Coordinates of C-alpha atoms and ligand atoms in Angstrom, one line a residue:
M295 CA -3.8 33.5 141.8
M296 CA -4.2 36.0 144.7
K297 CA -7.6 37.6 144.9
N298 CA -8.4 41.0 146.5
I299 CA -10.9 41.6 149.2
E300 CA -13.6 42.9 146.8
T301 CA -13.4 39.8 144.5
L302 CA -13.6 37.6 147.5
K303 CA -16.7 39.4 148.8
K304 CA -18.3 39.0 145.4
E305 CA -17.6 35.3 145.7
N306 CA -19.6 35.2 148.9
M307 CA -16.7 35.2 151.3
N308 CA -18.2 36.9 154.2
L309 CA -15.1 39.0 155.1
A310 CA -15.5 41.7 157.7
D311 CA -14.7 45.2 156.7
K312 CA -12.2 45.5 159.6
I313 CA -10.3 42.6 161.1
Y314 CA -8.9 43.4 164.5
I315 CA -5.7 41.9 165.8
F316 CA -6.0 41.2 169.6
D317 CA -2.6 40.2 170.9
T318 CA -2.5 38.1 174.0
T319 CA 1.2 37.3 174.2
L320 CA 1.3 39.1 177.6
R321 CA -1.6 37.0 179.0
D322 CA -2.2 33.7 177.3
G323 CA 1.4 33.7 176.0
E324 CA 2.7 34.2 179.5
Q325 CA 0.6 31.1 180.5
T326 CA 3.1 29.0 178.4
P327 CA 4.4 26.5 181.0
G328 CA 7.6 27.8 182.5
V329 CA 7.2 31.4 181.3
A330 CA 7.0 34.4 183.7
L331 CA 7.8 37.9 182.5
T332 CA 8.9 40.7 184.8
V333 CA 7.2 44.1 184.7
D334 CA 10.1 45.5 182.6
E335 CA 9.9 42.6 180.1
K336 CA 6.2 43.1 179.7
I337 CA 6.7 46.8 179.0
Q338 CA 9.4 46.0 176.4
I339 CA 7.1 43.6 174.6
A340 CA 4.0 45.9 174.8
Q341 CA 6.0 48.7 173.2
K342 CA 7.1 46.5 170.4
L343 CA 3.6 45.2 169.8
N344 CA 2.4 48.8 169.7
N345 CA 5.1 49.8 167.2
L346 CA 4.0 46.8 165.1
G347 CA 0.5 48.2 165.0
V348 CA -1.7 45.6 166.7
D349 CA -5.1 46.9 167.5
K350 CA -5.4 45.4 171.1
I351 CA -2.9 44.2 173.6
E352 CA -4.1 41.9 176.4
V353 CA -1.6 43.1 179.0
G354 CA -2.4 40.5 181.7
F355 CA -4.8 39.1 184.3
P356 CA -4.8 41.8 186.9
A357 CA -6.6 39.8 189.6
S358 CA -4.0 37.2 189.5
S359 CA -1.1 39.2 191.2
K360 CA 0.1 42.6 192.4
G361 CA 2.8 42.4 189.7
E362 CA 0.1 42.1 187.0
I363 CA -1.7 45.2 188.3
E364 CA 1.7 47.1 188.4
S365 CA 2.7 46.0 184.9
S366 CA -0.8 46.9 183.5
K367 CA -0.6 50.3 185.1
K368 CA 2.9 51.0 183.8
I369 CA 1.9 49.9 180.3
H370 CA -1.1 52.1 180.5
S371 CA 1.1 55.1 181.5
L372 CA 3.0 54.7 178.2
D373 CA 0.0 56.1 176.4
L374 CA 0.3 53.6 173.5
D375 CA -1.9 53.6 170.4
S376 CA -3.0 50.0 170.9
T377 CA -6.1 49.5 173.1
L378 CA -5.1 47.8 176.3
V379 CA -7.1 44.9 177.7
G380 CA -7.2 43.1 181.1
L381 CA -8.5 39.6 181.6
A382 CA -11.1 38.9 184.3
R383 CA -13.2 35.9 185.4
S384 CA -16.9 36.8 185.5
L385 CA -16.4 38.1 189.1
E386 CA -16.8 41.6 190.4
R387 CA -13.4 41.5 192.2
D388 CA -11.6 40.5 189.0
I389 CA -13.3 43.3 187.1
D390 CA -12.3 45.7 189.9
A391 CA -8.7 44.6 189.5
V392 CA -8.9 45.6 185.8
I393 CA -10.4 49.0 186.8
D394 CA -7.6 49.4 189.4
S395 CA -5.1 48.7 186.7
N396 CA -6.4 51.8 184.8
L397 CA -7.6 49.7 181.9
D398 CA -10.9 50.5 180.3
Y399 CA -11.4 47.3 178.3
V400 CA -12.2 44.0 180.1
H401 CA -12.0 40.5 178.6
T402 CA -14.3 38.6 180.9
F403 CA -14.9 34.8 180.6
I404 CA -16.7 31.9 182.1
G405 CA -16.7 28.2 181.2
T406 CA -19.8 27.2 179.3
S407 CA -19.2 23.6 178.2
P408 CA -20.6 20.6 180.2
L409 CA -17.1 19.8 181.3
H410 CA -16.5 23.2 182.7
R411 CA -20.0 23.5 184.2
D412 CA -19.8 20.1 186.0
Y413 CA -16.2 19.6 186.8
K414 CA -14.7 23.1 187.2
L415 CA -17.5 25.5 188.2
N416 CA -20.1 23.2 189.6
M417 CA -22.8 25.5 188.3
S418 CA -26.1 24.9 186.5
K419 CA -26.7 26.4 183.1
E420 CA -28.9 29.1 184.7
K421 CA -26.2 30.0 187.2
I422 CA -23.7 30.3 184.3
V423 CA -26.0 32.7 182.4
E424 CA -26.7 34.7 185.5
T425 CA -23.0 35.0 186.5
A426 CA -22.0 36.0 183.0
V427 CA -24.7 38.6 182.7
S428 CA -24.0 40.1 186.1
A429 CA -20.3 40.5 185.2
V430 CA -21.0 42.1 181.9
E431 CA -23.5 44.5 183.5
Y432 CA -21.1 45.3 186.3
A433 CA -18.3 46.1 183.8
K434 CA -20.6 48.2 181.6
D435 CA -21.8 50.1 184.7
H436 CA -18.2 51.0 185.3
G437 CA -17.8 52.3 181.8
L438 CA -15.7 49.5 180.4
T439 CA -15.7 48.1 176.9
V440 CA -16.6 44.4 177.4
E441 CA -15.4 41.4 175.5
F442 CA -17.1 38.3 176.7
S443 CA -15.6 34.8 176.2
A444 CA -17.5 31.6 176.5
E445 CA -14.6 29.5 177.6
D446 CA -14.5 26.1 175.9
A447 CA -17.2 27.4 173.5
T448 CA -16.3 24.7 170.9
R449 CA -17.4 21.9 173.3
T450 CA -20.5 23.8 174.4
E451 CA -24.0 22.7 173.2
R452 CA -24.8 25.1 170.4
D453 CA -28.2 26.2 171.8
F454 CA -26.6 26.9 175.2
L455 CA -23.8 28.9 173.6
F456 CA -26.3 31.0 171.8
E457 CA -28.4 31.4 175.0
V458 CA -25.3 32.7 176.8
F459 CA -24.3 35.0 173.9
N460 CA -27.9 36.4 173.6
N461 CA -28.0 37.2 177.3
V462 CA -24.6 38.9 177.4
V463 CA -25.4 40.9 174.3
D464 CA -28.6 42.1 176.0
A465 CA -26.4 43.0 179.0
G466 CA -24.2 45.2 176.7
A467 CA -21.2 43.0 175.6
D468 CA -19.3 44.8 172.8
F469 CA -17.5 41.7 171.5
L470 CA -18.4 38.0 171.6
D471 CA -15.3 35.8 171.8
V472 CA -15.3 32.1 170.8
P473 CA -12.5 30.3 172.5
D474 CA -11.4 26.9 171.1
T475 CA -9.9 26.3 174.5
V476 CA -8.4 22.8 173.8
G477 CA -7.9 23.4 170.1
I478 CA -10.3 20.8 168.7
L479 CA -11.6 22.7 165.6
T480 CA -10.7 22.1 162.0
P481 CA -11.1 24.7 159.3
V482 CA -14.3 23.1 158.0
I483 CA -15.9 22.8 161.5
T484 CA -14.8 26.4 162.2
H485 CA -16.5 27.6 159.0
E486 CA -19.8 26.0 160.0
L487 CA -19.6 27.3 163.6
I488 CA -18.6 30.9 162.9
S489 CA -21.0 31.2 159.9
D490 CA -23.8 30.0 162.3
I491 CA -22.8 32.6 164.9
K492 CA -22.5 35.3 162.3
D493 CA -26.0 34.5 161.0
N494 CA -27.5 34.8 164.4
F495 CA -25.6 37.8 166.0
T496 CA -24.7 41.3 164.9
T497 CA -22.3 41.9 167.7
P498 CA -18.7 41.7 166.5
I499 CA -17.3 38.2 166.8
S500 CA -13.8 37.4 168.0
V501 CA -12.0 34.0 167.9
H502 CA -9.4 32.6 170.4
F503 CA -8.0 29.4 169.0
H504 CA -5.5 27.1 170.6
N505 CA -3.1 25.0 168.7
D506 CA -3.3 21.5 170.1
F507 CA -3.5 19.9 166.7
G508 CA -1.4 22.5 164.9
L509 CA -4.5 24.1 163.3
A510 CA -4.9 27.4 165.2
T511 CA -3.7 29.5 162.3
A512 CA -5.7 27.6 159.7
N513 CA -8.8 27.7 161.9
S514 CA -8.4 31.5 162.5
L515 CA -8.2 32.0 158.7
S516 CA -11.3 30.0 158.3
A517 CA -13.1 32.1 160.9
V518 CA -12.1 35.3 159.2
E519 CA -13.2 33.9 155.8
C520 CA -16.7 33.6 157.1
G521 CA -16.9 37.0 158.9
A522 CA -15.0 36.9 162.2
N523 CA -14.2 40.5 163.1
Q524 CA -11.2 39.8 165.4
V525 CA -8.5 37.2 166.0
H526 CA -6.6 36.5 169.2
V527 CA -3.0 35.8 168.5
T528 CA 0.4 35.6 170.3
V529 CA 3.9 36.2 169.1
N530 CA 5.6 32.9 168.2
G531 CA 2.3 31.2 168.8
L532 CA 3.0 31.0 172.6
G533 CA 0.2 30.1 175.0
E534 CA -1.2 27.4 177.2
R535 CA 0.1 23.9 176.2
T536 CA 0.9 24.1 172.5
G537 CA 0.0 27.7 172.3
N538 CA -2.4 30.0 170.4
C539 CA -2.7 31.2 166.8
S540 CA 0.6 32.7 165.9
L541 CA 0.5 36.5 165.1
E542 CA 3.1 36.3 162.4
E543 CA 1.6 33.2 160.7
F544 CA -1.9 34.6 160.7
V545 CA -1.0 38.0 159.4
M546 CA 1.3 36.8 156.6
A547 CA -1.1 34.0 155.6
L548 CA -3.9 36.5 155.3
K549 CA -1.7 38.7 153.2
S550 CA -0.4 35.9 151.0
A551 CA -3.7 34.1 150.4
Y552 CA -6.0 37.1 150.0
G553 CA -3.8 40.1 149.7
I554 CA -5.4 41.5 152.9
D555 CA -3.0 43.9 154.5
L556 CA -4.0 44.6 158.1
G557 CA -1.7 47.6 158.2
L558 CA 0.9 46.1 160.6
D559 CA 4.6 46.7 160.1
T560 CA 5.4 43.1 159.3
T561 CA 9.1 43.9 158.9
R562 CA 9.2 43.9 162.7
F563 CA 8.1 40.3 163.0
Y564 CA 11.5 38.7 163.1
S565 CA 13.1 41.0 165.7
L566 CA 9.9 40.8 167.8
S567 CA 10.0 37.0 167.7
N568 CA 13.6 37.0 168.8
L569 CA 12.9 39.5 171.6
V570 CA 10.0 37.3 172.9
G571 CA 12.1 34.2 172.5
R572 CA 14.8 35.7 174.6
L573 CA 12.6 37.1 177.3
T574 CA 10.4 34.0 177.6
G575 CA 13.2 31.5 177.1
V576 CA 11.1 29.7 174.6
K577 CA 13.2 29.4 171.5
M578 CA 11.6 28.8 168.2
P579 CA 12.3 25.5 166.3
V580 CA 14.2 26.1 163.1
N581 CA 11.2 25.1 161.0
K582 CA 8.8 27.6 162.7
P583 CA 7.0 29.4 159.8
I584 CA 7.9 33.0 159.2
V585 CA 10.4 33.5 162.0
G586 CA 12.3 30.1 162.3
D587 CA 15.9 30.0 161.3
N588 CA 15.1 27.9 158.3
A589 CA 12.1 29.9 157.1
F590 CA 14.3 31.4 154.3
A591 CA 17.2 28.9 154.3
H592 CA 18.0 26.8 151.2
E593 CA 20.4 23.9 150.7
S594 CA 19.4 21.6 147.9
G595 CA 21.2 22.4 144.6
I596 CA 17.9 22.5 142.7
H597 CA 16.3 25.0 145.1
V598 CA 19.4 27.2 145.4
H599 CA 19.7 27.3 141.6
G600 CA 16.0 28.5 141.4
I601 CA 16.4 31.0 144.3
L602 CA 19.5 32.6 142.7
N603 CA 17.6 33.1 139.4
N604 CA 14.4 34.3 141.0
A605 CA 13.7 33.9 144.8
N606 CA 9.9 33.5 144.1
T607 CA 10.7 30.0 142.8
Y608 CA 11.1 28.6 146.3
E609 CA 9.8 31.3 148.6
P610 CA 6.2 32.3 149.2
M611 CA 7.2 35.8 150.4
S612 CA 10.4 37.7 150.7
P613 CA 12.4 37.5 153.9
E614 CA 12.6 41.3 153.9
M615 CA 8.8 41.4 154.3
V616 CA 9.1 40.0 157.8
G617 CA 12.6 41.4 158.7
H618 CA 14.2 38.0 158.2
S619 CA 17.1 37.2 155.8
R620 CA 17.8 34.5 153.2
R621 CA 20.4 31.9 154.0
I622 CA 22.1 29.6 151.6
V623 CA 23.3 26.6 153.6
L624 CA 26.0 24.3 152.4
G625 CA 25.9 20.6 152.9
K626 CA 25.4 17.2 151.2
H627 CA 22.7 18.6 148.9
T628 CA 24.7 21.7 147.8
G629 CA 25.0 22.4 144.1
A630 CA 27.8 24.2 142.4
N631 CA 25.6 27.3 142.0
A632 CA 25.2 27.7 145.7
L633 CA 28.9 27.3 146.4
K634 CA 29.7 29.9 143.7
A635 CA 27.2 32.3 145.2
K636 CA 28.7 31.8 148.7
L637 CA 32.3 32.2 147.6
K638 CA 31.2 35.4 145.8
D639 CA 29.7 36.7 149.0
F640 CA 33.1 36.2 150.8
H641 CA 35.0 37.6 147.8
I642 CA 36.9 34.4 147.4
D643 CA 38.1 33.6 143.9
L644 CA 39.1 30.0 143.2
N645 CA 40.3 28.5 139.9
E646 CA 38.4 25.5 138.5
N647 CA 40.6 23.0 140.1
Q648 CA 40.5 24.6 143.5
F649 CA 36.7 25.0 143.2
D650 CA 36.3 21.3 142.5
K651 CA 38.4 20.4 145.6
V652 CA 36.4 22.7 147.8
F653 CA 33.1 21.4 146.4
D654 CA 34.2 17.8 147.0
E655 CA 35.2 18.6 150.6
I656 CA 31.9 20.2 151.3
K657 CA 30.0 17.2 149.9
A658 CA 32.1 14.9 151.9
L659 CA 31.5 17.0 155.0
G660 CA 27.8 16.8 154.3
D661 CA 27.9 13.1 153.8
S662 CA 29.5 12.7 157.2
G663 CA 26.4 14.4 158.6
K664 CA 27.8 17.9 159.0
C665 CA 26.2 21.1 158.0
V666 CA 29.0 23.4 156.6
T667 CA 29.0 26.8 158.4
D668 CA 30.3 29.9 156.7
D669 CA 33.4 29.7 158.9
D670 CA 34.0 26.1 157.7
L671 CA 33.7 27.2 154.1
V672 CA 36.2 30.1 154.5
A673 CA 38.6 27.8 156.2
I674 CA 38.4 25.2 153.5
A675 CA 38.6 27.8 150.7
I676 CA 41.6 29.6 152.2
T677 CA 43.4 26.4 152.7
E678 CA 42.8 25.5 149.1
L679 CA 44.0 28.9 148.0
S680 CA 47.4 28.4 149.4
S681 CA 48.1 26.2 146.4
A682 CA 51.7 25.4 147.2
R683 CA 50.4 23.5 150.3
E684 CA 53.2 23.8 152.8
T685 CA 53.1 21.2 155.5
P686 CA 54.6 22.9 158.5
I687 CA 54.2 19.6 160.5
V688 CA 55.2 16.3 159.1
I689 CA 55.1 12.9 160.8
K690 CA 58.5 11.2 160.9
G691 CA 57.8 8.2 163.1
L692 CA 55.1 6.4 165.1
S693 CA 55.2 3.4 167.4
I694 CA 52.4 2.1 169.5
S695 CA 52.5 -0.2 172.4
I696 CA 49.4 -1.9 173.8
G697 CA 48.8 -4.9 175.9
A698 CA 46.8 -6.3 178.8
N699 CA 47.1 -4.3 182.1
V700 CA 49.3 -1.6 180.5
S701 CA 48.2 1.9 179.4
P702 CA 48.4 2.2 175.6
T703 CA 51.4 4.3 174.8
A704 CA 52.3 6.2 171.6
T705 CA 55.7 7.4 170.7
V706 CA 55.4 10.1 168.0
K707 CA 58.2 11.8 166.1
L708 CA 57.2 15.0 164.2
E709 CA 59.1 17.5 162.1
I710 CA 57.8 21.0 163.0
D711 CA 59.0 23.8 160.8
G712 CA 62.1 21.7 160.0
I713 CA 63.0 20.7 163.5
E714 CA 62.5 17.1 164.7
K715 CA 60.8 16.4 168.1
E716 CA 59.8 13.2 169.7
T717 CA 57.8 12.2 172.7
A718 CA 55.8 9.3 174.2
S719 CA 52.4 9.7 175.8
T720 CA 49.7 7.4 177.2
G721 CA 46.0 7.6 176.6
V722 CA 42.7 5.6 177.0
G723 CA 43.5 4.0 173.6
P724 CA 46.2 4.2 170.9
I725 CA 44.5 7.0 169.1
D726 CA 44.0 9.0 172.3
A727 CA 47.7 8.4 173.2
S728 CA 48.9 9.5 169.8
I729 CA 46.8 12.7 170.0
N730 CA 48.2 13.4 173.4
A731 CA 51.7 13.0 172.1
I732 CA 51.0 15.3 169.1
R733 CA 49.4 18.0 171.4
F734 CA 52.5 17.9 173.6
L735 CA 54.9 18.2 170.6
I736 CA 53.1 21.1 169.0
K737 CA 52.2 23.0 172.2
D738 CA 54.7 25.8 171.5
T739 CA 53.4 26.2 168.0
I740 CA 49.6 25.9 168.3
E741 CA 47.1 24.7 170.9
I742 CA 44.2 22.8 169.3
Q743 CA 40.9 21.3 170.2
L744 CA 39.4 18.3 168.5
D745 CA 35.8 19.3 167.7
E746 CA 34.8 16.4 165.6
Y747 CA 36.2 12.9 164.9
N748 CA 34.6 10.6 162.4
L749 CA 35.9 7.2 161.4
E750 CA 34.4 5.1 158.6
G751 CA 35.5 1.8 157.1
I752 CA 35.5 2.2 153.4
T753 CA 36.0 -1.5 152.5
G754 CA 35.2 -4.6 154.4
G755 CA 37.6 -7.2 156.1
T756 CA 40.4 -6.9 158.6
D757 CA 42.6 -5.0 156.1
A758 CA 39.7 -2.5 155.4
L759 CA 40.6 1.0 154.5
A760 CA 39.7 3.4 157.3
E761 CA 38.7 7.0 156.4
V762 CA 39.1 9.5 159.2
F763 CA 37.6 12.9 159.0
V764 CA 38.2 15.5 161.7
I765 CA 37.6 19.2 162.5
T766 CA 40.0 21.0 164.8
S767 CA 40.0 24.5 166.1
D768 CA 42.5 26.8 167.7
L769 CA 42.1 29.2 170.6
Q770 CA 41.1 32.0 168.2
N771 CA 38.3 29.8 167.1
N772 CA 39.8 29.2 163.6
K773 CA 38.5 25.9 162.3
A774 CA 39.9 23.4 159.8
T775 CA 39.0 20.1 158.5
G776 CA 41.4 17.2 158.0
R777 CA 41.0 13.9 156.2
S778 CA 43.1 10.8 155.6
T779 CA 42.6 7.3 154.4
N780 CA 44.9 4.4 155.6
Q781 CA 44.7 0.7 156.3
D782 CA 45.8 1.5 159.8
V783 CA 43.2 3.3 161.9
V784 CA 45.7 5.0 164.2
M785 CA 47.8 6.2 161.2
A786 CA 44.6 7.4 159.4
S787 CA 43.6 9.3 162.6
I788 CA 47.0 10.9 163.1
L789 CA 47.4 12.0 159.4
A790 CA 43.8 13.5 159.4
I791 CA 44.6 15.5 162.6
L792 CA 47.9 16.7 161.2
D793 CA 46.2 17.6 158.0
S794 CA 43.8 19.8 159.8
I795 CA 46.5 21.3 162.1
N796 CA 48.6 22.2 159.1
K797 CA 45.5 23.9 157.6
L798 CA 45.0 25.8 160.8
L799 CA 48.6 27.0 160.7
L800 CA 48.1 28.1 157.1
I801 CA 45.0 30.0 158.0
R802 CA 46.8 31.7 160.9
R803 CA 49.8 32.6 158.9
A804 CA 47.6 34.0 156.1
N805 CA 45.8 36.4 158.6
Ligands
KIV1113 O1 -8.3 29.5 176.0 C1 -9.2 30.1 176.6 O2 -10.4 29.6 176.7 C2 -8.9 31.3 177.3 C3 -10.0 32.1 177.9 C4 -9.5 32.8 179.1 C5 -10.6 33.0 176.9 O3 -7.7 31.7 177.3
ZN1114 ZN1 -6.5 30.6 175.8

């Protein structure tokens, strides 16, 4: 049962009145190995993030390159509603680069954990505090809003973390950020840590969680549950190594679990994900929550049946909420309801007998490991619709010659639209030779490509029945399946290929 924010507060969930979304796709997201965005690409993404309604956009790390300063300036000149942020180490020159980029919000950081102190910075605790404080004071003196990050906070001694935070708060820090730099938190540990910080500091708390164990979204939710005021996120969960908390996952989980609407236009998530995927070259896996191809795809008969009656049966939110769409996939788990719905979508009417045949064909395709595309379905159904199955091409003769040190040769005789033709061709094996001969004989009628060839022995023994299943396509990309069972593997193959070629011809003649 979903609870609203007031109920949750009454139940002692320490939710902040306002939860800020700080998007770092253009900074941490760009640190994804192999990703580099041009100035124009950064501008495109910043505009979309702004239209989505994120509170803050970390536009880059200005001290790291001239291009970063240029893109930050250009994004600033767009006069977006989102607050723009620049990253800076706790160094005056880095903060100057943020100022030179026309930004007035700096996210400054320094490593605080023993590992960072000893192996990266080679600084004592005192020096870390002094450096952090000077940076915050310098930025405040230059009129900037300052968010301070204690890098690797989650592996920092608690008393030292608090010492650093206390000192930067005194120096004027406006936000305290808690980076889980190598993603080691769990929701329960996050709860303890953030509750402790909230109990000891009144400055707004931000979290920046990495996803090394796949927990960044869960940990960010946990942080918000005990009062975190801001969450760092990236589109598609991009970022260093395995990435950061995913923007779309966090926002939708918060909405689904607690009914908390952060006011973002979530219907833009899917198109934004695609844009970022295209520009960064990091494509999402099909099972990526919210924006993956399968996020609203259904195949199994039981699920599709439920979905067709009421989509809530197997969907936690509607695809429209995130600008995605529902997809019924046909395959080995398909049920009759799914097929009926699909055929209806394509306005294809089949009688019971034709429907059964199409259904069997789809199941068989699924069993052979294939997922049936919409094009496959249309091809199969149209073929079935031409009930008086003409067979424009009929096999009239086949002889094979094979032997040691000779190329396998197939002599094939076909009747094509009533005219007999014969030829002999060689190949790497008898099936290949036969296909070459068929291709030659039909070349004036149709040019085909063999997209899939599957051979299975149905029974055992040397006289086993062979079942061949093929998919062929023509130059117009029409596709057709073909199937045949025979005791002779070569014959089964030829008949399956001719079956599919005849279907292709029927599809072409029907168009
Ligand atoms: O992961 C991290 O610690 C960072 C810092 C720069 C905040 O990205
Ligand atoms: Zn990070």
